[in-house]
Short mmCIF file of C-alpha atoms and ligand atoms in Angstrom, two decimals:
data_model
loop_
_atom_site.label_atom_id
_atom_site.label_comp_id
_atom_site.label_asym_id
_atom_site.label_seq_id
_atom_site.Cartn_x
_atom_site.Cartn_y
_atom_site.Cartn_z
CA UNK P 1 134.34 176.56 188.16
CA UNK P 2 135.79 173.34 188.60
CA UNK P 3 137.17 172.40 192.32
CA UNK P 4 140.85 172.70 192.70
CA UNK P 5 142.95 169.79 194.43
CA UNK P 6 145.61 172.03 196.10
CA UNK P 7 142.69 174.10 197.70
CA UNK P 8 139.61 172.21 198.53
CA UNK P 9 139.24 168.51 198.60
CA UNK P 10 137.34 167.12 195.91
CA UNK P 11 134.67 164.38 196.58
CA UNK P 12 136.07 161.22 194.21
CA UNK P 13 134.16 157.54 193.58
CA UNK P 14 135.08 154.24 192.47
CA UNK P 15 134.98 154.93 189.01
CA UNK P 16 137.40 158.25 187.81
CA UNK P 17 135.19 161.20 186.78
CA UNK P 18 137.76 162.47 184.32
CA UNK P 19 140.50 160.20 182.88
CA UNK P 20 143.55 161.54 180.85
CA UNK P 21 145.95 159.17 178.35
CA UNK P 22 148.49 159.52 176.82
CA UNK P 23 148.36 157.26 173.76
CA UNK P 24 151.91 155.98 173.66
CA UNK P 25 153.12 152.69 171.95
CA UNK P 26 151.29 152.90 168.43
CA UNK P 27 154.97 153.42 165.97
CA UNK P 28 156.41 150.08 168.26
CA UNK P 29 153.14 148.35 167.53
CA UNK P 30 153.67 148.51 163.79
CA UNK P 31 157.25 148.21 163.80
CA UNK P 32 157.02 144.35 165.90
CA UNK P 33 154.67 144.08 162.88
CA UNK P 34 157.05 145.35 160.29
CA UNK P 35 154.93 148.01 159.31
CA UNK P 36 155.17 151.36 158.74
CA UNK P 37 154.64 153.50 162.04
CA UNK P 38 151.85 155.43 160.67
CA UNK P 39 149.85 152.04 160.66
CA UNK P 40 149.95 151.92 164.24
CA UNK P 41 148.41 155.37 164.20
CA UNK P 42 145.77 154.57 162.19
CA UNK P 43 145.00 151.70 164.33
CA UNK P 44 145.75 153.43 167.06
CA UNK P 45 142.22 155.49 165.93
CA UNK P 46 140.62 152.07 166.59
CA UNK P 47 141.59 152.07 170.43
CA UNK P 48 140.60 155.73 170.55
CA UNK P 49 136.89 154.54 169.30
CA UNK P 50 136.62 151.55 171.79
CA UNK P 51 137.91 154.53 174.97
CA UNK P 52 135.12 156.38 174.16
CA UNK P 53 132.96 153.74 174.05
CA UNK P 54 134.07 151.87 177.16
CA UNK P 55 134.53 155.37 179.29
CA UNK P 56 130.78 156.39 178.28
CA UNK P 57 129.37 152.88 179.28
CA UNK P 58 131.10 152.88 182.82
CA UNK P 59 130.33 156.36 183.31
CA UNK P 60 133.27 158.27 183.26
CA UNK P 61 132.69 161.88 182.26
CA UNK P 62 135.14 163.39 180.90
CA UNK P 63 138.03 161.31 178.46
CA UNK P 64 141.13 163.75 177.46
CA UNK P 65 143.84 162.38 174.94
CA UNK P 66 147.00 163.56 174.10
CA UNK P 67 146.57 163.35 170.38
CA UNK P 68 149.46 165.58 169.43
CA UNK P 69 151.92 167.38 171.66
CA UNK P 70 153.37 170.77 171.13
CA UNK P 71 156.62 168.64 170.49
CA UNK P 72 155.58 166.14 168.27
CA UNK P 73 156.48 168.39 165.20
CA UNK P 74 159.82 167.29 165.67
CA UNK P 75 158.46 164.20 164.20
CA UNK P 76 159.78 163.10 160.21
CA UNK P 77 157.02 165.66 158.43
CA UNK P 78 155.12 162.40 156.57
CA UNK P 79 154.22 160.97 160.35
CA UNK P 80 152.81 164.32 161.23
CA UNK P 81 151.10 165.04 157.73
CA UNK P 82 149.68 161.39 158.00
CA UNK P 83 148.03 162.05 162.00
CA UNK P 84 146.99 165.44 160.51
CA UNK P 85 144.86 163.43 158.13
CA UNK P 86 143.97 161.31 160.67
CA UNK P 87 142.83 164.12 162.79
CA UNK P 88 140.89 165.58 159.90
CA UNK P 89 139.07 162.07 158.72
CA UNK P 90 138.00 161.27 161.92
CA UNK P 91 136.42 164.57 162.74
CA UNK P 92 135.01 164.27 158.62
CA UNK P 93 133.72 160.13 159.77
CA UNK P 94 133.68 160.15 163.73
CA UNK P 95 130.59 162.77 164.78
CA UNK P 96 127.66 161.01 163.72
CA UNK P 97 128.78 158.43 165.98
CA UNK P 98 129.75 160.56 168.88
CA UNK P 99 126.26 162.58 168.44
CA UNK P 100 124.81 158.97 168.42
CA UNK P 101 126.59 158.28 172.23
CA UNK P 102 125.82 161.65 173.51
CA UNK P 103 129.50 162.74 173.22
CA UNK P 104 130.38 166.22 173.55
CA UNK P 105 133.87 166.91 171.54
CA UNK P 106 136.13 169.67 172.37
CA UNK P 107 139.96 170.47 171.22
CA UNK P 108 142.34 171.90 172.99
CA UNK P 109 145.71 173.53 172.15
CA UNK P 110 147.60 175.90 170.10
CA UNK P 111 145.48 175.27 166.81
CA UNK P 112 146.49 178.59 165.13
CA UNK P 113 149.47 176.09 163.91
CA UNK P 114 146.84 174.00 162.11
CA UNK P 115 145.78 173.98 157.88
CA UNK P 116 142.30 176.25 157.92
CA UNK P 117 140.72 173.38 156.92
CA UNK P 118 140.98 172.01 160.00
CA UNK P 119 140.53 174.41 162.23
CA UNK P 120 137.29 174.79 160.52
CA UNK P 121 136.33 171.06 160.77
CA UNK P 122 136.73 171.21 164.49
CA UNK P 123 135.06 174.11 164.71
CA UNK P 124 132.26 172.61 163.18
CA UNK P 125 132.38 169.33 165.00
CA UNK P 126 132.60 171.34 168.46
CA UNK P 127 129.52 173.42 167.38
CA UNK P 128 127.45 169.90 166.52
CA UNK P 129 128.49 168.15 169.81
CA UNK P 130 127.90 170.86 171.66
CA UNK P 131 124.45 170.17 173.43
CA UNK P 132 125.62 166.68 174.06
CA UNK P 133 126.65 165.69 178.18
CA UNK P 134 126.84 162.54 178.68
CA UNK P 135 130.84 161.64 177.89
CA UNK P 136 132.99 165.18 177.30
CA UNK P 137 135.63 164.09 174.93
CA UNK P 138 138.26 166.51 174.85
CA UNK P 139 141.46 166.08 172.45
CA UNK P 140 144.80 167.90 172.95
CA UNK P 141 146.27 168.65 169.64
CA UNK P 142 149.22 170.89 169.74
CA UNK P 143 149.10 171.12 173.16
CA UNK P 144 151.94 170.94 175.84
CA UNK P 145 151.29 171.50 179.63
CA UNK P 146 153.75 174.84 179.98
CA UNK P 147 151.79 176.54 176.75
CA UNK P 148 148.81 176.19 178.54
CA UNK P 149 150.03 178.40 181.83
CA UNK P 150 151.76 180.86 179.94
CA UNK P 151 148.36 181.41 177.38
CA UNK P 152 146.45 181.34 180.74
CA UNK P 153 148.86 183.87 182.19
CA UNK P 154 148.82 186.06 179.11
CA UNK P 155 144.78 185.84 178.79
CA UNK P 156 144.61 186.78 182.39
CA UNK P 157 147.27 189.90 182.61
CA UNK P 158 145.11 190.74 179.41
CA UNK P 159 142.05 190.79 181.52
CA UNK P 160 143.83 192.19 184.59
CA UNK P 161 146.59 194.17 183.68
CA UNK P 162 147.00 196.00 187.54
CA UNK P 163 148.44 192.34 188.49
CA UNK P 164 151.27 193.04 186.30
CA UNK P 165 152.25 195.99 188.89
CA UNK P 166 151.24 194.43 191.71
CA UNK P 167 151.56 190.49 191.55
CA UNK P 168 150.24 190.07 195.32
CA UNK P 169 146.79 190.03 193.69
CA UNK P 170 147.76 186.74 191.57
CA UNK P 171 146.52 183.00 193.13
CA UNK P 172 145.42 179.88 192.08
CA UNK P 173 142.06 180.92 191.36
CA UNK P 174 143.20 184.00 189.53
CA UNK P 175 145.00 181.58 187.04
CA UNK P 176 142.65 178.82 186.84
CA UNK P 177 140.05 180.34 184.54
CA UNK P 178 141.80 180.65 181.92
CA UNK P 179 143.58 177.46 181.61
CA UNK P 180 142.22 175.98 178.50
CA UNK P 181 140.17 172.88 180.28
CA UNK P 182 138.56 175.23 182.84
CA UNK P 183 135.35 173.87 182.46
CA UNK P 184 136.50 170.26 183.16
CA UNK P 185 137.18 168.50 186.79
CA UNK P 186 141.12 168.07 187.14
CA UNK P 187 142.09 164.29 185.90
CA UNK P 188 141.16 161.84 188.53
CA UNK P 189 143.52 158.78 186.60
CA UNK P 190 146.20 159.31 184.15
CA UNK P 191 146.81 156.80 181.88
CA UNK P 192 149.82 155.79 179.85
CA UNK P 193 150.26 153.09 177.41
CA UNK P 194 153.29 151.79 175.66
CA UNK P 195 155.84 151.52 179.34
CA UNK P 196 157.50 155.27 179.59
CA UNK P 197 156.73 156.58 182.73
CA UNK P 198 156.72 159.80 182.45
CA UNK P 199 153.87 162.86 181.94
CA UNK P 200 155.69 164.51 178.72
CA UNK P 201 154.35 167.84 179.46
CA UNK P 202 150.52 166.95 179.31
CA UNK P 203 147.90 168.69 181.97
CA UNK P 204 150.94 169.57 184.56
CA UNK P 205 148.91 171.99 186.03
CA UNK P 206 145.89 169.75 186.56
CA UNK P 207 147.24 166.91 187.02
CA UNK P 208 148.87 167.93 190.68
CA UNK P 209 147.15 164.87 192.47
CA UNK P 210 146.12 162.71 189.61
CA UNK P 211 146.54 159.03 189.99
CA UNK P 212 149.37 157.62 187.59
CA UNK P 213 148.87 154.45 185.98
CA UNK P 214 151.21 153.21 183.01
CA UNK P 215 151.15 150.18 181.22
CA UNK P 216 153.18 148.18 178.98
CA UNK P 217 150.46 147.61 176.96
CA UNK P 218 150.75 149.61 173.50
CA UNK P 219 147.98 151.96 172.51
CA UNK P 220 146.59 149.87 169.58
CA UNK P 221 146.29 147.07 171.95
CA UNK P 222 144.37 149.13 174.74
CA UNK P 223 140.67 147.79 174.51
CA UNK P 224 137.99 147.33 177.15
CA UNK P 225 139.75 144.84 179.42
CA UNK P 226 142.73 146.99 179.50
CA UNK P 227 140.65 150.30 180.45
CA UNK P 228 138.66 148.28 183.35
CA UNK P 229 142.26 146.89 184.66
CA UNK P 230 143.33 150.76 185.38
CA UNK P 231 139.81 151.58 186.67
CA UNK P 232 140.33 148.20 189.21
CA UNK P 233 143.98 149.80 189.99
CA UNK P 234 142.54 153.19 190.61
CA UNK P 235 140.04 151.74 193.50
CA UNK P 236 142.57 150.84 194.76
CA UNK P 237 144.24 154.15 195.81
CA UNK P 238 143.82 155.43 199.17
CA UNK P 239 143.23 159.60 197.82
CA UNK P 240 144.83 161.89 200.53
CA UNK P 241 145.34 164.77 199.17
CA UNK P 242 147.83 165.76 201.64
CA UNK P 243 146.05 164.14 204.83
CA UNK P 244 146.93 161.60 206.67
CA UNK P 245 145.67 158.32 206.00
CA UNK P 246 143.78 158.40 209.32
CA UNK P 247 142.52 161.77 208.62
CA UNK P 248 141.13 159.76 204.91
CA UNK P 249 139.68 156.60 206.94
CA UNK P 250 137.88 158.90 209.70
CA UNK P 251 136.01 160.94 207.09
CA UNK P 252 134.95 157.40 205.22
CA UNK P 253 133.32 156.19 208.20
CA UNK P 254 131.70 159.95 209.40
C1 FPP H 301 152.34 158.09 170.39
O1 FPP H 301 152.85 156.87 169.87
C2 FPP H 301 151.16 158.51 169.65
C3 FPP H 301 150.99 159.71 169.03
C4 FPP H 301 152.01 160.77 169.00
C5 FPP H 301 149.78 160.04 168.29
C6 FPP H 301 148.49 159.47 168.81
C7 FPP H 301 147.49 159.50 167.71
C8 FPP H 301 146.53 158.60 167.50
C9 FPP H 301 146.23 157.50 168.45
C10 FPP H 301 145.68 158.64 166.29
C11 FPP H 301 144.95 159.90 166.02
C12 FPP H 301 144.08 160.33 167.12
C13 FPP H 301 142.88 160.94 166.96
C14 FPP H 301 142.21 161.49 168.18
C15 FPP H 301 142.21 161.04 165.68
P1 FPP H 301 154.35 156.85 169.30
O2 FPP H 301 154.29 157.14 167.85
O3 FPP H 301 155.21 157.78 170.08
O4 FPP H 301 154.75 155.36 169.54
P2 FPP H 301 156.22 154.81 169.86
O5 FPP H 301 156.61 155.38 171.20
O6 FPP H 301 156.02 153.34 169.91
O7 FPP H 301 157.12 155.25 168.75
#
């Protein structure tokens, strides 16, 4: 199981293991472009290709986007039908190529909310990928950060229903298992594009001593360059983890 920040102290190196982004900026791209905001989405795909690429070249192992929160269905319904079709022609287009760059794909989320069609589709595309180890690809699609510890919590009480009368049993590592990227390394950097600076209920859980990093830059514009200008930033942080920053600087030199 993968190491947990608030309990052990995870070795890190210069470039993230696991890297998390929020894709923010793509409806403002089109719109200084007077175009429709679902054009930045579908350019926004672009960016999504070159992260992959870019991430699996520097070796980064694990890539997690925020493709579509549990809140974005309070979007206009033709935005979300149009990234619902995005969703489904990239997983139809997209796994050759990630089979091609050794890319395993997973989805997380709520996707009992999705068309059977695509549920099936990513079932499929999960099933292809799956021997593959080089880059794990993981994308969040109806997913929010608080539905992910109350499914965990439910799975687990499922599992374990005497912690339900006695709650002393219940830790960390109790929880942890079933949290729906279990398998995965928390996020080492968090990245967001497009200037908010804020989280918006992504891996809250995991993300307890992830590096932020946010940008002005708008998705569609995030290519290579921008990706290695957040990997320079992130060498740049002196990771604690709660110790001192002597405590950090003795261990370097032991
Ligand atoms: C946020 O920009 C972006 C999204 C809600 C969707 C992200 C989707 C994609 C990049 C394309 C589909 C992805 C895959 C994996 C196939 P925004 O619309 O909130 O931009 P704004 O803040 O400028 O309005």
């Amino acid at each position: 199981m993968a190491i947990s920040s608030t309990r052990e102290i995870p070795v890190t190196g210069a470039i993230p293991t696991h890297v998390a982004i929020v894709m923010d900026g793509n409806g403002r791209w089109a719109h200084a472009r007077l175009l429709p905001r679902t054009a930045g989405h579908a350019k926004g795909v672009q960016s999504v290709r070159r992260a992959v690429e870019t991430c699996g070249a520097a070796g980064v192992k694990y890539l997690t986007l925020f493709a579509f929160s549990s809140e974005n269905w309070r979007r206009p319904a033709d935005e979300v039908s149009l990234l619902m079709r995005l969703f489904v022609q990239a997983l139809e287009r997209e796994v050759a190529r990630l089979q091609e760059q050794g890319v395993r794909l997973h989805v997380v989320g709520d996707l009992s909310a999705f068309e059977p069609k695509l549920q099936e589709l990513i079932a499929q595309a999960q099933e292809k990928t799956a021997h593959n180890d080089k880059l794990h690809l993981t994308i969040a699609a109806n997913y929010g950060g608080r539905w992910d510890i109350l499914q965990a919590t439910r799975a687990l009480l499922l599992a374990r229903p005497e912690l339900a009368a006695d709650p002393s049993g219940l830790d960390e590592t109790s929880l942890a298992p079933y949290l729906s990227m279990a398998w995965a390394p928390e996020p080492d950097l968090f990245i967001r594009t497009g200037g908010e600076q804020r989280i918006s209920n992504f891996l809250i859980w995991q993300m307890a001593y992830t590096e932020l990093y946010f940008t002005e830059c708008y998705w569609p514009d995030f290519g290579e360059e921008e990706l290695h200008k957040s990997f320079e930033w992130y060498r740049t942080r002196e990771r604690r983890f709660g110790r001192t920053s002597a405590q950090v600087h003795a261990v370097a030199k032991s």
